[in-house]
Amino acid sequence: MDPHLLATFVAVARHGSFSAAAAELGYTQSAVSQQVAALESDLGLALLTRRPVAPTPAGRRLLEHADPLLLRLRAARADVLRAAAPPGHLLRLAATPLALNPVLAGRLATACARRPRLDVDVHTCGRDDVAVTVARGEADLGLADGIVAPSDPLRLPETGPMTATGVAEEDLHVMLPHGHPLSGRTALRLGDLADARWLRTPLCPLPRLRELAGDGFPAAVGYDGEDVHTVLNLVAAGHGLTLLPASAGPGPCAGVRLAEPRLVHRVELLHATLPDGPGSDVAAILTGG
């Protein structure tokens, strides 16, 4: 199966349009049609209906495989090029919004002090995007975080060979407004808060809370950004509760340790093969070496 043909098919299916896929890929519409037809001929199956443009059952099944296959190919290319590239003076770090906590930020500062000529670019994105960005070679290192049981690894997308090392674990705190009836407690059980209203924010996804503690957790105000201060201000104003690592608050809120279930905020360092140079040096320092 030709990966170029597969990538074209994915673009057409995503847009639901041959012309839109052609504009994205820089091909003519005729060339896109020919490439999809060639893939269908190779498989002996129709992958798309034409009016409207939509995946057939066979096309939907192929789409389930397509993104991981194409990512693995890009990851392999990036890994080979990375191994042959000479050391540079730019380190690209992809990180989830809560991953670069004070401890890890301090270790990064230590790494920069040891390499005064090193330039570091930090890009924030979602957890899955961190893994994909590193796999594609668009970042040298990644820091991803999540809520897990102590010592459990994060659930990351399949991206091919990737080293994931735990570099930080800390307690989780329930963030409440000052004056909340539970704000004076020393610890809280998540199940006791299932009827409270919770912010809808990617920093603490409600589906994850329901997965951990059962049904409930009605949604309050939604915020789809990544700024922790905005989330804390929304909590302080009474718009809903949230769950954050201890180092993220309390700010204008009251933070109470989560005692049950026993969960932690975990941060993992992600990287592919690292040749000797800035990337491997910084990775060693971030892991506490």
mmCIF file of C-alpha atoms in Angstrom:
data_model
loop_
_atom_site.group_PDB
_atom_site.id
_atom_site.type_symbol
_atom_site.label_atom_id
_atom_site.label_comp_id
_atom_site.label_asym_id
_atom_site.label_seq_id
_atom_site.Cartn_x
_atom_site.Cartn_y
_atom_site.Cartn_z
ATOM 1 C CA MET A 1 0.000 0.000 0.000
ATOM 2 C CA ASP A 2 1.539 3.278 -1.150
ATOM 3 C CA PRO A 3 1.677 5.719 1.787
ATOM 4 C CA HIS A 4 1.291 8.716 -0.547
ATOM 5 C CA LEU A 5 -1.973 7.285 -1.862
ATOM 6 C CA LEU A 6 -3.091 6.536 1.685
ATOM 7 C CA ALA A 7 -2.361 10.127 2.801
ATOM 8 C CA THR A 8 -4.394 11.457 -0.127
ATOM 9 C CA PHE A 9 -7.327 9.188 0.741
ATOM 10 C CA VAL A 10 -7.211 10.384 4.373
ATOM 11 C CA ALA A 11 -7.280 14.040 3.251
ATOM 12 C CA VAL A 12 -10.292 13.460 0.988
ATOM 13 C CA ALA A 13 -12.160 11.572 3.720
ATOM 14 C CA ARG A 14 -11.381 14.278 6.290
ATOM 15 C CA HIS A 15 -12.599 17.105 4.081
ATOM 16 C CA GLY A 16 -15.422 15.189 2.409
ATOM 17 C CA SER A 17 -14.240 16.849 -0.798
ATOM 18 C CA PHE A 18 -11.757 16.079 -3.548
ATOM 19 C CA SER A 19 -11.245 19.762 -4.319
ATOM 20 C CA ALA A 20 -10.560 20.705 -0.678
ATOM 21 C CA ALA A 21 -8.085 17.840 -0.352
ATOM 22 C CA ALA A 22 -6.386 18.964 -3.569
ATOM 23 C CA ALA A 23 -6.023 22.497 -2.192
ATOM 24 C CA GLU A 24 -4.498 21.171 1.045
ATOM 25 C CA LEU A 25 -2.069 18.815 -0.681
ATOM 26 C CA GLY A 26 -1.103 21.103 -3.544
ATOM 27 C CA TYR A 27 -2.347 18.711 -6.249
ATOM 28 C CA THR A 28 -4.922 19.155 -8.968
ATOM 29 C CA GLN A 29 -8.362 17.707 -8.291
ATOM 30 C CA SER A 30 -7.799 15.263 -11.140
ATOM 31 C CA ALA A 31 -4.562 14.030 -9.565
ATOM 32 C CA VAL A 32 -6.314 13.482 -6.233
ATOM 33 C CA SER A 33 -9.088 11.500 -7.934
ATOM 34 C CA GLN A 34 -6.513 9.382 -9.735
ATOM 35 C CA GLN A 35 -4.613 8.649 -6.518
ATOM 36 C CA VAL A 36 -7.741 7.558 -4.662
ATOM 37 C CA ALA A 37 -8.737 5.410 -7.644
ATOM 38 C CA ALA A 38 -5.273 3.832 -7.670
ATOM 39 C CA LEU A 39 -5.574 2.956 -3.965
ATOM 40 C CA GLU A 40 -9.024 1.461 -4.541
ATOM 41 C CA SER A 41 -7.643 -0.547 -7.469
ATOM 42 C CA ASP A 42 -4.785 -1.830 -5.311
ATOM 43 C CA LEU A 43 -7.199 -3.041 -2.632
ATOM 44 C CA GLY A 44 -9.946 -4.104 -5.024
ATOM 45 C CA LEU A 45 -12.503 -2.205 -2.952
ATOM 46 C CA ALA A 46 -14.406 1.072 -3.149
ATOM 47 C CA LEU A 47 -13.210 3.311 -0.312
ATOM 48 C CA LEU A 48 -15.298 6.419 -0.981
ATOM 49 C CA THR A 49 -18.739 7.165 -2.326
ATOM 50 C CA ARG A 50 -18.616 10.094 -4.739
ATOM 51 C CA ARG A 51 -21.945 11.865 -4.258
ATOM 52 C CA PRO A 52 -21.674 12.721 -1.457
ATOM 53 C CA VAL A 53 -18.005 12.089 -0.803
ATOM 54 C CA ALA A 54 -17.934 9.809 2.241
ATOM 55 C CA PRO A 55 -16.065 6.670 3.339
ATOM 56 C CA THR A 56 -17.601 3.304 2.530
ATOM 57 C CA PRO A 57 -17.545 0.619 5.278
ATOM 58 C CA ALA A 58 -14.191 -0.525 3.864
ATOM 59 C CA GLY A 59 -12.988 3.083 3.821
ATOM 60 C CA ARG A 60 -13.972 3.596 7.463
ATOM 61 C CA ARG A 61 -12.033 0.480 8.437
ATOM 62 C CA LEU A 62 -8.977 1.704 6.531
ATOM 63 C CA LEU A 63 -9.194 5.094 8.270
ATOM 64 C CA GLU A 64 -8.868 3.315 11.625
ATOM 65 C CA HIS A 65 -5.436 2.109 10.496
ATOM 66 C CA ALA A 66 -4.352 5.087 8.415
ATOM 67 C CA ASP A 67 -3.321 7.668 11.020
ATOM 68 C CA PRO A 68 -1.183 5.252 13.092
ATOM 69 C CA LEU A 69 0.443 3.901 9.905
ATOM 70 C CA LEU A 70 1.269 7.337 8.540
ATOM 71 C CA LEU A 71 2.513 8.497 11.940
ATOM 72 C CA ARG A 72 4.825 5.489 12.231
ATOM 73 C CA LEU A 73 6.296 6.276 8.807
ATOM 74 C CA ARG A 74 6.890 9.923 9.747
ATOM 75 C CA ALA A 75 8.346 8.831 13.081
ATOM 76 C CA ALA A 76 10.756 6.429 11.361
ATOM 77 C CA ARG A 77 11.915 9.149 8.976
ATOM 78 C CA ALA A 78 12.381 11.642 11.816
ATOM 79 C CA ASP A 79 14.280 9.075 13.909
ATOM 80 C CA VAL A 80 16.725 8.302 11.095
ATOM 81 C CA LEU A 81 17.319 11.986 10.325
ATOM 82 C CA ARG A 82 17.717 12.807 14.013
ATOM 83 C CA ALA A 83 20.384 10.159 14.448
ATOM 84 C CA ALA A 84 22.408 11.567 11.543
ATOM 85 C CA ALA A 85 21.991 15.263 12.357
ATOM 86 C CA PRO A 86 24.888 17.154 13.988
ATOM 87 C CA PRO A 87 24.202 18.652 17.438
ATOM 88 C CA GLY A 88 22.593 22.086 17.276
ATOM 89 C CA HIS A 89 21.952 24.944 19.670
ATOM 90 C CA LEU A 90 18.126 24.844 19.578
ATOM 91 C CA LEU A 91 16.060 22.542 21.776
ATOM 92 C CA ARG A 92 12.366 22.228 20.983
ATOM 93 C CA LEU A 93 10.256 21.147 23.959
ATOM 94 C CA ALA A 94 6.572 20.237 23.624
ATOM 95 C CA ALA A 95 4.693 20.280 26.925
ATOM 96 C CA THR A 96 1.168 19.993 28.224
ATOM 97 C CA PRO A 97 0.029 23.090 30.142
ATOM 98 C CA LEU A 98 0.501 21.566 33.622
ATOM 99 C CA ALA A 99 3.620 19.501 32.912
ATOM 100 C CA LEU A 100 6.332 22.101 33.452
ATOM 101 C CA ASN A 101 5.859 22.381 37.206
ATOM 102 C CA PRO A 102 8.248 24.403 39.432
ATOM 103 C CA VAL A 103 10.597 21.447 39.981
ATOM 104 C CA LEU A 104 10.924 20.652 36.285
ATOM 105 C CA ALA A 105 11.153 24.333 35.355
ATOM 106 C CA GLY A 106 14.055 24.569 37.796
ATOM 107 C CA ARG A 107 15.777 21.569 36.229
ATOM 108 C CA LEU A 108 15.340 23.140 32.805
ATOM 109 C CA ALA A 109 16.959 26.314 34.131
ATOM 110 C CA THR A 110 19.883 24.215 35.359
ATOM 111 C CA ALA A 111 20.246 22.680 31.899
ATOM 112 C CA CYS A 112 20.252 26.112 30.268
ATOM 113 C CA ALA A 113 22.852 27.382 32.740
ATOM 114 C CA ARG A 114 25.147 24.502 31.837
ATOM 115 C CA ARG A 115 24.759 25.277 28.130
ATOM 116 C CA PRO A 116 24.724 29.101 27.844
ATOM 117 C CA ARG A 117 24.483 28.985 24.040
ATOM 118 C CA LEU A 118 21.427 26.730 24.074
ATOM 119 C CA ASP A 119 18.138 28.232 22.892
ATOM 120 C CA VAL A 120 15.001 26.525 24.203
ATOM 121 C CA ASP A 121 11.586 26.868 22.578
ATOM 122 C CA VAL A 122 8.619 25.589 24.615
ATOM 123 C CA HIS A 123 5.373 24.806 22.821
ATOM 124 C CA THR A 124 2.235 23.842 24.767
ATOM 125 C CA CYS A 125 -0.319 21.395 23.403
ATOM 126 C CA GLY A 126 -2.500 18.467 24.445
ATOM 127 C CA ARG A 127 -1.102 15.201 25.778
ATOM 128 C CA ASP A 128 -1.633 13.169 22.604
ATOM 129 C CA ASP A 129 -0.239 16.046 20.546
ATOM 130 C CA VAL A 130 2.947 16.053 22.648
ATOM 131 C CA ALA A 131 3.584 12.399 21.794
ATOM 132 C CA VAL A 132 2.766 12.902 18.117
ATOM 133 C CA THR A 133 4.913 16.054 17.874
ATOM 134 C CA VAL A 134 7.920 14.244 19.335
ATOM 135 C CA ALA A 135 7.360 11.193 17.123
ATOM 136 C CA ARG A 136 7.253 13.357 14.013
ATOM 137 C CA GLY A 137 10.525 15.031 14.915
ATOM 138 C CA GLU A 138 8.839 18.406 15.361
ATOM 139 C CA ALA A 139 10.040 18.507 18.991
ATOM 140 C CA ASP A 140 13.170 17.042 20.549
ATOM 141 C CA LEU A 141 11.614 16.359 23.940
ATOM 142 C CA GLY A 142 8.109 16.198 25.320
ATOM 143 C CA LEU A 143 6.597 16.601 28.780
ATOM 144 C CA ALA A 144 3.125 15.112 29.189
ATOM 145 C CA ASP A 145 0.972 14.957 32.304
ATOM 146 C CA GLY A 146 -2.126 13.192 33.541
ATOM 147 C CA ILE A 147 -4.093 11.820 36.487
ATOM 148 C CA VAL A 148 -3.151 8.228 37.324
ATOM 149 C CA ALA A 149 -2.703 5.830 40.227
ATOM 150 C CA PRO A 150 0.733 6.133 41.855
ATOM 151 C CA SER A 151 3.505 4.775 39.618
ATOM 152 C CA ASP A 152 1.062 3.933 36.791
ATOM 153 C CA PRO A 153 2.209 5.146 33.351
ATOM 154 C CA LEU A 154 0.252 7.657 31.312
ATOM 155 C CA ARG A 155 -1.959 6.365 28.531
ATOM 156 C CA LEU A 156 -0.343 7.711 25.378
ATOM 157 C CA PRO A 157 -1.115 7.112 21.691
ATOM 158 C CA GLU A 158 0.818 4.481 19.780
ATOM 159 C CA THR A 159 3.552 6.390 17.982
ATOM 160 C CA GLY A 160 6.265 3.807 17.461
ATOM 161 C CA PRO A 161 9.479 3.542 19.496
ATOM 162 C CA MET A 162 9.314 6.145 22.234
ATOM 163 C CA THR A 163 10.930 6.392 25.654
ATOM 164 C CA ALA A 164 8.570 7.588 28.414
ATOM 165 C CA THR A 165 10.144 8.228 31.807
ATOM 166 C CA GLY A 166 8.313 9.419 34.891
ATOM 167 C CA VAL A 167 9.943 12.637 36.095
ATOM 168 C CA ALA A 168 7.425 13.964 38.640
ATOM 169 C CA GLU A 169 4.485 12.852 40.758
ATOM 170 C CA GLU A 170 2.581 15.099 43.152
ATOM 171 C CA ASP A 171 -0.669 15.207 45.092
ATOM 172 C CA LEU A 172 -3.883 16.396 43.549
ATOM 173 C CA HIS A 173 -5.954 19.133 45.152
ATOM 174 C CA VAL A 174 -9.641 19.885 44.794
ATOM 175 C CA MET A 175 -9.888 23.598 44.056
ATOM 176 C CA LEU A 176 -12.848 25.282 45.782
ATOM 177 C CA PRO A 177 -13.906 28.889 46.398
ATOM 178 C CA HIS A 178 -12.914 30.379 49.739
ATOM 179 C CA GLY A 179 -15.874 30.006 52.067
ATOM 180 C CA HIS A 180 -17.045 26.756 50.471
ATOM 181 C CA PRO A 181 -18.400 24.411 53.191
ATOM 182 C CA LEU A 182 -15.613 21.907 52.458
ATOM 183 C CA SER A 183 -12.762 24.369 52.110
ATOM 184 C CA GLY A 184 -11.645 23.862 55.706
ATOM 185 C CA ARG A 185 -11.161 20.107 55.361
ATOM 186 C CA THR A 186 -7.683 18.587 55.359
ATOM 187 C CA ALA A 187 -8.627 16.015 52.703
ATOM 188 C CA LEU A 188 -11.580 15.071 50.493
ATOM 189 C CA ARG A 189 -12.995 12.008 48.757
ATOM 190 C CA LEU A 190 -13.776 12.452 45.070
ATOM 191 C CA GLY A 191 -16.942 10.384 45.344
ATOM 192 C CA ASP A 192 -18.367 12.829 47.892
ATOM 193 C CA LEU A 193 -18.145 15.598 45.281
ATOM 194 C CA ALA A 194 -19.983 13.785 42.480
ATOM 195 C CA ASP A 195 -23.036 16.030 42.876
ATOM 196 C CA ALA A 196 -21.044 19.270 42.845
ATOM 197 C CA ARG A 197 -20.784 21.319 39.665
ATOM 198 C CA TRP A 198 -17.408 21.013 37.907
ATOM 199 C CA LEU A 199 -15.727 23.202 35.345
ATOM 200 C CA ARG A 200 -15.505 21.801 31.833
ATOM 201 C CA THR A 201 -11.820 22.273 31.078
ATOM 202 C CA PRO A 202 -9.166 20.169 29.324
ATOM 203 C CA LEU A 203 -6.940 20.676 32.381
ATOM 204 C CA CYS A 204 -9.272 18.326 34.279
ATOM 205 C CA PRO A 205 -11.548 16.468 31.827
ATOM 206 C CA LEU A 206 -14.899 15.445 33.300
ATOM 207 C CA PRO A 207 -14.913 12.079 31.475
ATOM 208 C CA ARG A 208 -11.734 11.182 33.369
ATOM 209 C CA LEU A 209 -13.365 12.035 36.719
ATOM 210 C CA ARG A 210 -16.398 9.913 35.852
ATOM 211 C CA GLU A 211 -14.112 7.090 34.842
ATOM 212 C CA LEU A 212 -12.347 7.273 38.204
ATOM 213 C CA ALA A 213 -15.308 7.809 40.513
ATOM 214 C CA GLY A 214 -18.483 6.825 38.682
ATOM 215 C CA ASP A 215 -21.410 8.838 37.365
ATOM 216 C CA GLY A 216 -22.137 12.406 38.315
ATOM 217 C CA PHE A 217 -19.905 15.462 38.165
ATOM 218 C CA PRO A 218 -22.399 17.754 36.403
ATOM 219 C CA ALA A 219 -20.814 20.297 34.109
ATOM 220 C CA ALA A 220 -20.729 23.985 34.964
ATOM 221 C CA VAL A 221 -19.003 26.739 32.977
ATOM 222 C CA GLY A 222 -16.823 25.532 30.125
ATOM 223 C CA TYR A 223 -13.338 26.860 29.423
ATOM 224 C CA ASP A 224 -11.389 25.303 26.553
ATOM 225 C CA GLY A 225 -8.171 27.250 27.103
ATOM 226 C CA GLU A 226 -4.983 26.247 28.882
ATOM 227 C CA ASP A 227 -4.378 29.146 31.285
ATOM 228 C CA VAL A 228 -4.319 27.892 34.868
ATOM 229 C CA HIS A 229 -4.958 31.350 36.326
ATOM 230 C CA THR A 230 -8.199 31.639 34.342
ATOM 231 C CA VAL A 231 -9.344 28.273 35.675
ATOM 232 C CA LEU A 232 -8.526 29.263 39.254
ATOM 233 C CA ASN A 233 -10.337 32.592 38.858
ATOM 234 C CA LEU A 234 -13.437 30.764 37.592
ATOM 235 C CA VAL A 235 -13.327 28.467 40.622
ATOM 236 C CA ALA A 236 -12.844 31.424 42.993
ATOM 237 C CA ALA A 237 -15.890 33.142 41.508
ATOM 238 C CA GLY A 238 -18.045 30.089 42.184
ATOM 239 C CA HIS A 239 -18.456 28.794 38.638
ATOM 240 C CA GLY A 240 -17.472 25.231 39.533
ATOM 241 C CA LEU A 241 -14.814 23.001 41.080
ATOM 242 C CA THR A 242 -11.772 21.454 39.465
ATOM 243 C CA LEU A 243 -8.918 19.086 40.265
ATOM 244 C CA LEU A 244 -5.334 20.272 39.790
ATOM 245 C CA PRO A 245 -1.834 19.333 40.943
ATOM 246 C CA ALA A 246 -0.855 20.908 44.244
ATOM 247 C CA SER A 247 1.783 23.094 42.572
ATOM 248 C CA ALA A 248 -0.840 24.747 40.343
ATOM 249 C CA GLY A 249 -2.700 26.421 43.188
ATOM 250 C CA PRO A 250 -4.356 27.461 45.306
ATOM 251 C CA GLY A 251 -3.945 31.049 44.057
ATOM 252 C CA PRO A 252 -7.278 32.790 44.671
ATOM 253 C CA CYS A 253 -8.900 29.476 45.709
ATOM 254 C CA ALA A 254 -8.830 27.024 48.578
ATOM 255 C CA GLY A 255 -6.982 23.812 47.743
ATOM 256 C CA VAL A 256 -7.826 20.601 49.622
ATOM 257 C CA ARG A 257 -5.826 17.403 49.138
ATOM 258 C CA LEU A 258 -7.595 14.536 47.384
ATOM 259 C CA ALA A 259 -7.374 11.506 49.679
ATOM 260 C CA GLU A 260 -9.557 8.960 47.872
ATOM 261 C CA PRO A 261 -9.191 7.420 45.384
ATOM 262 C CA ARG A 262 -5.392 7.456 45.704
ATOM 263 C CA LEU A 263 -4.362 9.374 42.623
ATOM 264 C CA VAL A 264 -1.421 11.531 41.630
ATOM 265 C CA HIS A 265 -0.546 14.045 38.975
ATOM 266 C CA ARG A 266 2.184 12.368 36.915
ATOM 267 C CA VAL A 267 4.564 13.969 34.425
ATOM 268 C CA GLU A 268 6.523 11.897 31.898
ATOM 269 C CA LEU A 269 9.437 12.883 29.696
ATOM 270 C CA LEU A 270 9.005 11.624 26.127
ATOM 271 C CA HIS A 271 11.670 11.281 23.481
ATOM 272 C CA ALA A 272 12.742 9.113 20.590
ATOM 273 C CA THR A 273 16.368 8.064 20.107
ATOM 274 C CA LEU A 274 18.588 10.918 21.289
ATOM 275 C CA PRO A 275 22.090 11.286 19.856
ATOM 276 C CA ASP A 276 24.759 12.856 22.059
ATOM 277 C CA GLY A 277 24.141 16.581 22.316
ATOM 278 C CA PRO A 278 21.792 19.103 23.925
ATOM 279 C CA GLY A 279 18.739 16.852 23.778
ATOM 280 C CA SER A 280 20.343 13.981 25.666
ATOM 281 C CA ASP A 281 21.957 16.372 28.167
ATOM 282 C CA VAL A 282 18.690 18.160 28.946
ATOM 283 C CA ALA A 283 16.818 14.846 29.136
ATOM 284 C CA ALA A 284 19.301 13.596 31.738
ATOM 285 C CA ILE A 285 18.831 16.717 33.861
ATOM 286 C CA LEU A 286 15.031 16.638 33.589
ATOM 287 C CA THR A 287 15.039 13.066 34.871
ATOM 288 C CA GLY A 288 17.030 14.179 37.887
ATOM 289 C CA GLY A 289 20.468 13.147 36.634
#
